[in-house]
XYZ file of C-alpha atoms in Angstrom:
366
model
C 71.256 14.312 -16.693
C 71.955 10.742 -18.035
C 71.919 9.531 -14.719
C 69.248 10.895 -13.520
C 67.083 9.578 -16.195
C 68.495 6.390 -15.631
C 67.590 6.444 -12.292
C 64.092 7.637 -12.968
C 63.619 4.693 -15.425
C 64.682 2.489 -12.469
C 62.134 3.652 -10.204
C 59.505 3.326 -12.451
C 60.428 0.104 -13.613
C 60.506 -0.997 -9.772
C 57.615 0.386 -9.153
C 55.626 -1.294 -12.089
C 57.082 -5.003 -10.924
C 55.347 -3.949 -7.395
C 52.227 -2.510 -8.581
C 51.786 -5.410 -10.890
C 52.430 -8.147 -8.213
C 50.096 -6.595 -6.062
C 47.352 -5.582 -8.653
C 47.587 -8.162 -10.998
C 46.092 -10.668 -8.859
C 43.502 -8.734 -7.948
C 42.399 -7.767 -11.042
C 42.258 -11.503 -12.471
C 40.154 -12.392 -9.663
C 37.780 -9.424 -10.365
C 37.665 -10.547 -14.149
C 36.998 -13.872 -13.114
C 33.885 -12.705 -10.833
C 32.993 -10.528 -13.661
C 32.930 -13.608 -16.514
C 31.248 -15.695 -13.594
C 28.061 -12.846 -13.256
C 27.897 -12.270 -17.423
C 28.189 -15.893 -18.545
C 28.759 -18.908 -16.542
C 29.365 -19.792 -12.882
C 29.958 -23.317 -11.290
C 28.159 -25.593 -9.470
C 29.271 -27.285 -6.304
C 30.949 -29.765 -7.954
C 32.873 -27.408 -10.095
C 31.071 -27.585 -13.583
C 30.414 -24.749 -15.350
C 26.793 -24.121 -15.867
C 24.254 -21.498 -16.627
C 22.737 -20.035 -13.628
C 19.243 -19.736 -12.769
C 19.183 -15.815 -13.285
C 17.488 -16.128 -16.570
C 14.273 -16.609 -14.528
C 14.066 -12.923 -14.778
C 13.478 -12.902 -18.794
C 10.501 -15.417 -17.547
C 8.683 -12.741 -15.459
C 5.569 -11.671 -16.782
C 5.364 -7.586 -17.079
C 3.215 -5.807 -16.129
C 2.681 -8.219 -13.005
C -1.128 -9.770 -13.001
C -1.366 -8.061 -9.709
C 0.356 -4.870 -8.106
C -1.409 -4.965 -4.876
C 0.445 -3.159 -1.855
C -0.545 -3.253 1.656
C 0.811 -5.024 4.994
C -2.034 -7.738 4.394
C -4.147 -10.025 6.596
C -2.410 -13.444 6.993
C -4.503 -15.705 9.066
C -5.361 -18.259 6.430
C -2.926 -17.506 3.706
C 0.543 -17.169 2.689
C -0.134 -15.494 -0.756
C 0.676 -11.991 -0.922
C -2.203 -10.805 -3.187
C -4.742 -12.672 -1.350
C -3.240 -11.259 1.728
C -4.111 -7.937 0.335
C -7.753 -8.529 -0.337
C -7.859 -9.849 2.373
C -6.987 -7.355 4.613
C -9.430 -4.998 2.490
C -11.884 -7.754 3.005
C -11.782 -7.422 6.792
C -12.214 -3.773 6.594
C -15.116 -3.671 4.484
C -16.523 -6.548 6.923
C -16.054 -4.499 9.982
C -17.848 -1.674 8.203
C -20.758 -4.018 7.715
C -20.098 -3.575 3.653
C -19.041 -7.514 3.320
C -20.994 -10.395 4.916
C -18.701 -13.281 6.814
C -19.013 -15.140 3.277
C -17.309 -12.095 1.955
C -20.322 -11.237 -0.166
C -21.764 -7.592 -0.377
C -24.351 -7.304 2.471
C -26.294 -4.831 3.949
C -27.433 -2.390 1.123
C -31.174 -1.877 0.087
C -31.590 -1.650 -3.486
C -32.559 2.073 -3.023
C -29.500 2.871 -1.429
C -26.498 4.571 -3.335
C -23.239 3.527 -1.884
C -20.220 5.450 -2.873
C -16.424 4.688 -1.705
C -13.842 7.731 -1.788
C -10.538 5.815 -1.610
C -7.869 7.982 -0.362
C -4.586 5.932 -1.556
C -4.902 3.509 -4.102
C -1.893 2.326 -5.151
C -1.628 0.851 -8.511
C -5.546 0.217 -8.922
C -5.892 -3.561 -7.554
C -8.169 -2.065 -4.859
C -9.900 -0.244 -7.166
C -10.535 -2.990 -9.636
C -11.525 -5.244 -7.008
C -14.206 -3.007 -5.733
C -15.471 -1.866 -8.631
C -15.934 -5.049 -9.898
C -17.640 -6.432 -6.400
C -21.317 -6.978 -7.476
C -24.187 -8.381 -5.655
C -27.332 -10.148 -6.545
C -30.715 -8.286 -5.785
C -34.021 -10.570 -6.246
C -37.004 -8.580 -6.912
C -40.484 -10.238 -6.207
C -41.095 -12.833 -8.706
C -37.532 -13.346 -9.909
C -35.906 -16.560 -9.572
C -32.464 -17.261 -8.263
C -31.038 -17.627 -11.667
C -33.501 -14.648 -13.056
C -32.023 -12.330 -10.493
C -30.083 -9.096 -12.152
C -26.866 -8.184 -10.960
C -25.897 -4.974 -9.341
C -22.795 -3.503 -8.792
C -21.699 -3.373 -5.357
C -20.517 0.423 -5.595
C -22.818 2.986 -7.862
C -19.731 5.398 -6.988
C -16.097 5.135 -6.583
C -13.526 8.307 -6.386
C -9.895 7.429 -5.883
C -7.114 9.570 -4.919
C -3.350 9.301 -4.882
C -0.443 11.478 -4.762
C 1.747 9.590 -7.053
C 1.580 10.185 -10.560
C 3.201 6.997 -11.593
C 0.340 5.220 -9.740
C -2.169 7.309 -11.268
C -1.277 6.651 -14.691
C -0.914 3.039 -14.290
C -3.746 2.443 -12.127
C -5.873 4.810 -15.004
C -4.475 2.456 -18.041
C -5.546 -1.125 -15.909
C -8.834 0.001 -14.817
C -10.300 1.137 -17.758
C -8.894 -1.711 -19.760
C -10.367 -4.158 -17.366
C -13.782 -5.847 -17.677
C -15.701 -3.118 -16.119
C -17.387 -1.481 -18.576
C -19.401 1.322 -16.668
C -16.556 3.749 -16.456
C -19.002 6.626 -15.429
C -19.125 4.858 -11.909
C -15.316 5.254 -11.489
C -13.178 8.738 -11.257
C -9.527 8.647 -10.415
C -7.564 11.657 -9.386
C -3.854 12.483 -8.981
C -3.857 14.878 -5.649
C -2.925 14.834 -2.471
C -5.484 13.269 0.050
C -3.924 14.544 3.106
C -4.988 18.100 2.039
C -8.298 18.316 0.919
C -7.881 22.313 0.647
C -5.788 21.308 -2.411
C -8.162 18.994 -4.170
C -9.705 20.696 -7.452
C -13.541 21.563 -7.948
C -13.520 18.098 -10.322
C -12.742 16.306 -7.187
C -14.962 17.832 -4.482
C -17.808 17.457 -7.037
C -16.804 13.802 -7.751
C -16.479 13.395 -3.628
C -20.057 15.139 -2.839
C -21.935 14.339 -5.681
C -22.615 17.872 -6.684
C -21.990 19.935 -9.886
C -21.366 23.759 -10.096
C -24.105 25.994 -11.665
C -22.793 29.007 -14.245
C -23.271 31.472 -11.213
C -20.668 29.197 -9.377
C -23.564 28.103 -6.557
C -23.427 24.108 -5.670
C -26.093 22.021 -7.443
C -27.384 19.411 -4.511
C -27.260 15.657 -5.344
C -30.217 14.663 -6.958
C -30.964 11.468 -4.407
C -30.837 11.564 -0.502
C -30.641 8.265 -0.415
C -26.725 8.283 -0.367
C -24.542 6.269 1.939
C -20.548 7.446 1.852
C -17.596 5.893 2.960
C -14.074 7.050 2.991
C -11.635 4.073 2.539
C -8.247 4.556 3.829
C -6.248 0.955 3.444
C -3.025 1.380 4.943
C -2.341 5.149 4.157
C -3.331 7.273 6.943
C 0.117 6.954 8.942
C 1.436 8.833 5.712
C -0.345 11.437 5.791
C 1.384 15.226 6.006
C 0.942 16.778 8.482
C -1.683 14.501 10.371
C -4.902 12.825 9.818
C -6.810 15.798 11.199
C -7.682 17.743 8.439
C -9.354 14.660 6.379
C -10.979 13.465 9.210
C -12.435 17.008 9.687
C -13.230 17.114 5.997
C -14.781 13.323 5.780
C -17.191 14.332 8.444
C -18.048 17.754 7.882
C -17.770 18.368 4.025
C -18.314 14.772 2.966
C -20.901 13.725 5.071
C -18.847 10.245 5.513
C -17.989 7.420 7.575
C -14.590 6.026 7.763
C -13.194 2.398 7.250
C -9.787 2.137 7.712
C -6.362 -0.158 8.317
C -3.952 2.130 10.283
C -0.978 2.028 12.616
C -1.204 2.894 16.054
C 1.268 3.162 19.046
C 0.926 0.616 22.170
C -0.005 1.806 25.361
C 3.331 1.085 26.659
C 6.487 1.848 24.745
C 9.900 1.593 25.982
C 11.890 4.535 25.719
C 14.449 2.479 23.579
C 11.421 1.492 21.323
C 10.289 5.197 20.875
C 13.641 6.204 19.870
C 14.044 3.235 17.180
C 10.738 3.918 15.841
C 11.701 7.671 15.476
C 14.302 6.626 13.621
C 12.513 4.381 11.346
C 9.885 6.954 10.836
C 12.420 9.569 9.436
C 13.971 6.746 7.467
C 10.367 6.128 5.874
C 9.569 9.682 5.719
C 6.537 8.815 7.865
C 5.760 11.843 10.243
C 6.667 9.997 13.866
C 3.848 12.326 15.356
C 1.268 9.891 13.448
C 1.955 6.876 15.843
C -1.020 7.896 18.288
C -2.086 5.578 21.239
C -5.732 4.000 20.890
C -6.844 6.936 23.229
C -5.357 9.754 21.093
C -6.408 8.272 17.624
C -10.248 8.296 19.361
C -10.097 11.826 20.443
C -9.006 12.950 16.937
C -12.521 11.238 15.350
C -13.926 12.604 18.505
C -12.774 16.152 17.424
C -13.737 15.879 14.082
C -17.309 15.066 15.121
C -17.631 11.431 15.028
C -19.849 9.929 17.705
C -17.755 7.678 20.398
C -20.260 5.528 20.267
C -20.104 4.833 16.496
C -16.123 4.195 16.543
C -14.714 0.701 16.592
C -11.133 0.020 16.910
C -9.868 -3.541 16.660
C -6.250 -4.953 16.780
C -5.551 -7.356 14.059
C -1.547 -7.237 14.872
C -1.076 -10.964 15.360
C -2.631 -11.770 11.719
C -0.594 -8.680 10.328
C 2.946 -8.074 11.092
C 4.580 -11.884 11.748
C 2.654 -12.822 8.214
C 4.215 -9.709 6.056
C 7.945 -10.547 7.482
C 7.629 -14.022 6.667
C 6.374 -13.535 3.369
C 9.268 -10.787 2.526
C 11.960 -13.307 4.126
C 10.722 -16.219 2.106
C 10.392 -13.987 -1.161
C 14.143 -12.712 -0.474
C 15.327 -16.456 -0.557
C 13.242 -17.236 -3.676
C 14.545 -14.125 -5.666
C 18.111 -15.154 -4.812
C 18.321 -18.393 -6.370
C 17.606 -16.627 -9.591
C 19.908 -14.035 -8.918
C 17.413 -11.382 -8.194
C 16.956 -9.354 -5.077
C 13.735 -8.308 -2.639
C 15.828 -4.727 -2.494
C 14.350 -2.201 0.094
C 12.038 -4.413 1.532
C 14.623 -6.631 2.894
C 14.848 -3.715 5.559
C 11.022 -3.266 5.788
C 10.737 -7.288 6.713
C 13.181 -6.907 9.587
C 10.948 -3.407 10.878
C 7.723 -5.603 10.779
C 9.678 -8.374 12.371
C 10.336 -6.491 15.314
C 6.898 -5.101 15.561
C 5.407 -8.352 15.422
C 8.184 -9.263 18.209
C 8.039 -6.249 20.515
C 4.038 -4.861 20.140
C 5.247 -1.507 19.751
C 3.021 -0.949 16.585
C -0.379 -1.892 16.257
C -2.326 -2.810 13.402
C -5.904 -1.488 13.738
C -9.080 -1.570 11.654
C -11.101 1.703 12.435
C -14.347 2.134 11.755
C -16.003 5.689 12.339
C -19.961 5.847 11.502
C -21.354 8.938 10.495
């Protein structure tokens, strides 16, 4: 028994020595890396230096802007400016902004309502609701012209509760004092049959009597536009329900930036796009060719002569991919990371190179 115990101790001792010889260098290396990560690192000359990762302590929170779309990059390298630019391009295509990006084409007697399907964190909501137009009455000088808001009514929907809360707080604390013009809701814009009575009333400018009957709008000179800025391709099960509802129930025109499919995709590109769609939780069936997309609008009731589809891909995907790559390098300098957007940047770069996905402005007039 004594010999067996001694043998076991010898085996344990030998195993400990061997394990130490193997593990200690690895543990030392790991501790060295950990100390460098937590405290100090060395520059090229081997000097101990504080790194640049304290830059994260200087980042303003919340950020001054929280825009999120693919942007229009023709004349800018700034992400917020590109996002605003994409919205402006859509508004200009609809005839609501002039070439100078000032409100255009609405008479002083026309009430303009926008129903925004997917307003994100509220940047486009603030931009639209604060956009004003000057209207000069007879006898008024240019300096005396009263300021009129561009929109008489703004109704926004988002499916994301955190974005709804964030946008509501920002919008109601902004310089926009006429909050009665602005109504935000947390709801699925893709499924109008799930909308609450409050949403239907806000979207159609109707109220309900005690007996449940709808009260028609007080004014008939109402122009209603449904805005979908970089959102429709996410809609589940498809865009068709909202197209039908927009035409038949809202009596509204559509202005959008959306993703369409090339007319000549390769089998390999289609397989890869299907994989990307799965990972991005985007229905692959939403990637339609221009003819198929137009047919959905026609089926909803829109006049083919009043449907416009303009491809602006050259000013979208490459610019977005370049920005993400550049921002990733900037963040790495301060120990931060671009995170999941690095993969998105590679997808945008592929789209720019292959042309399989097209970024288009859609206008369908009622």
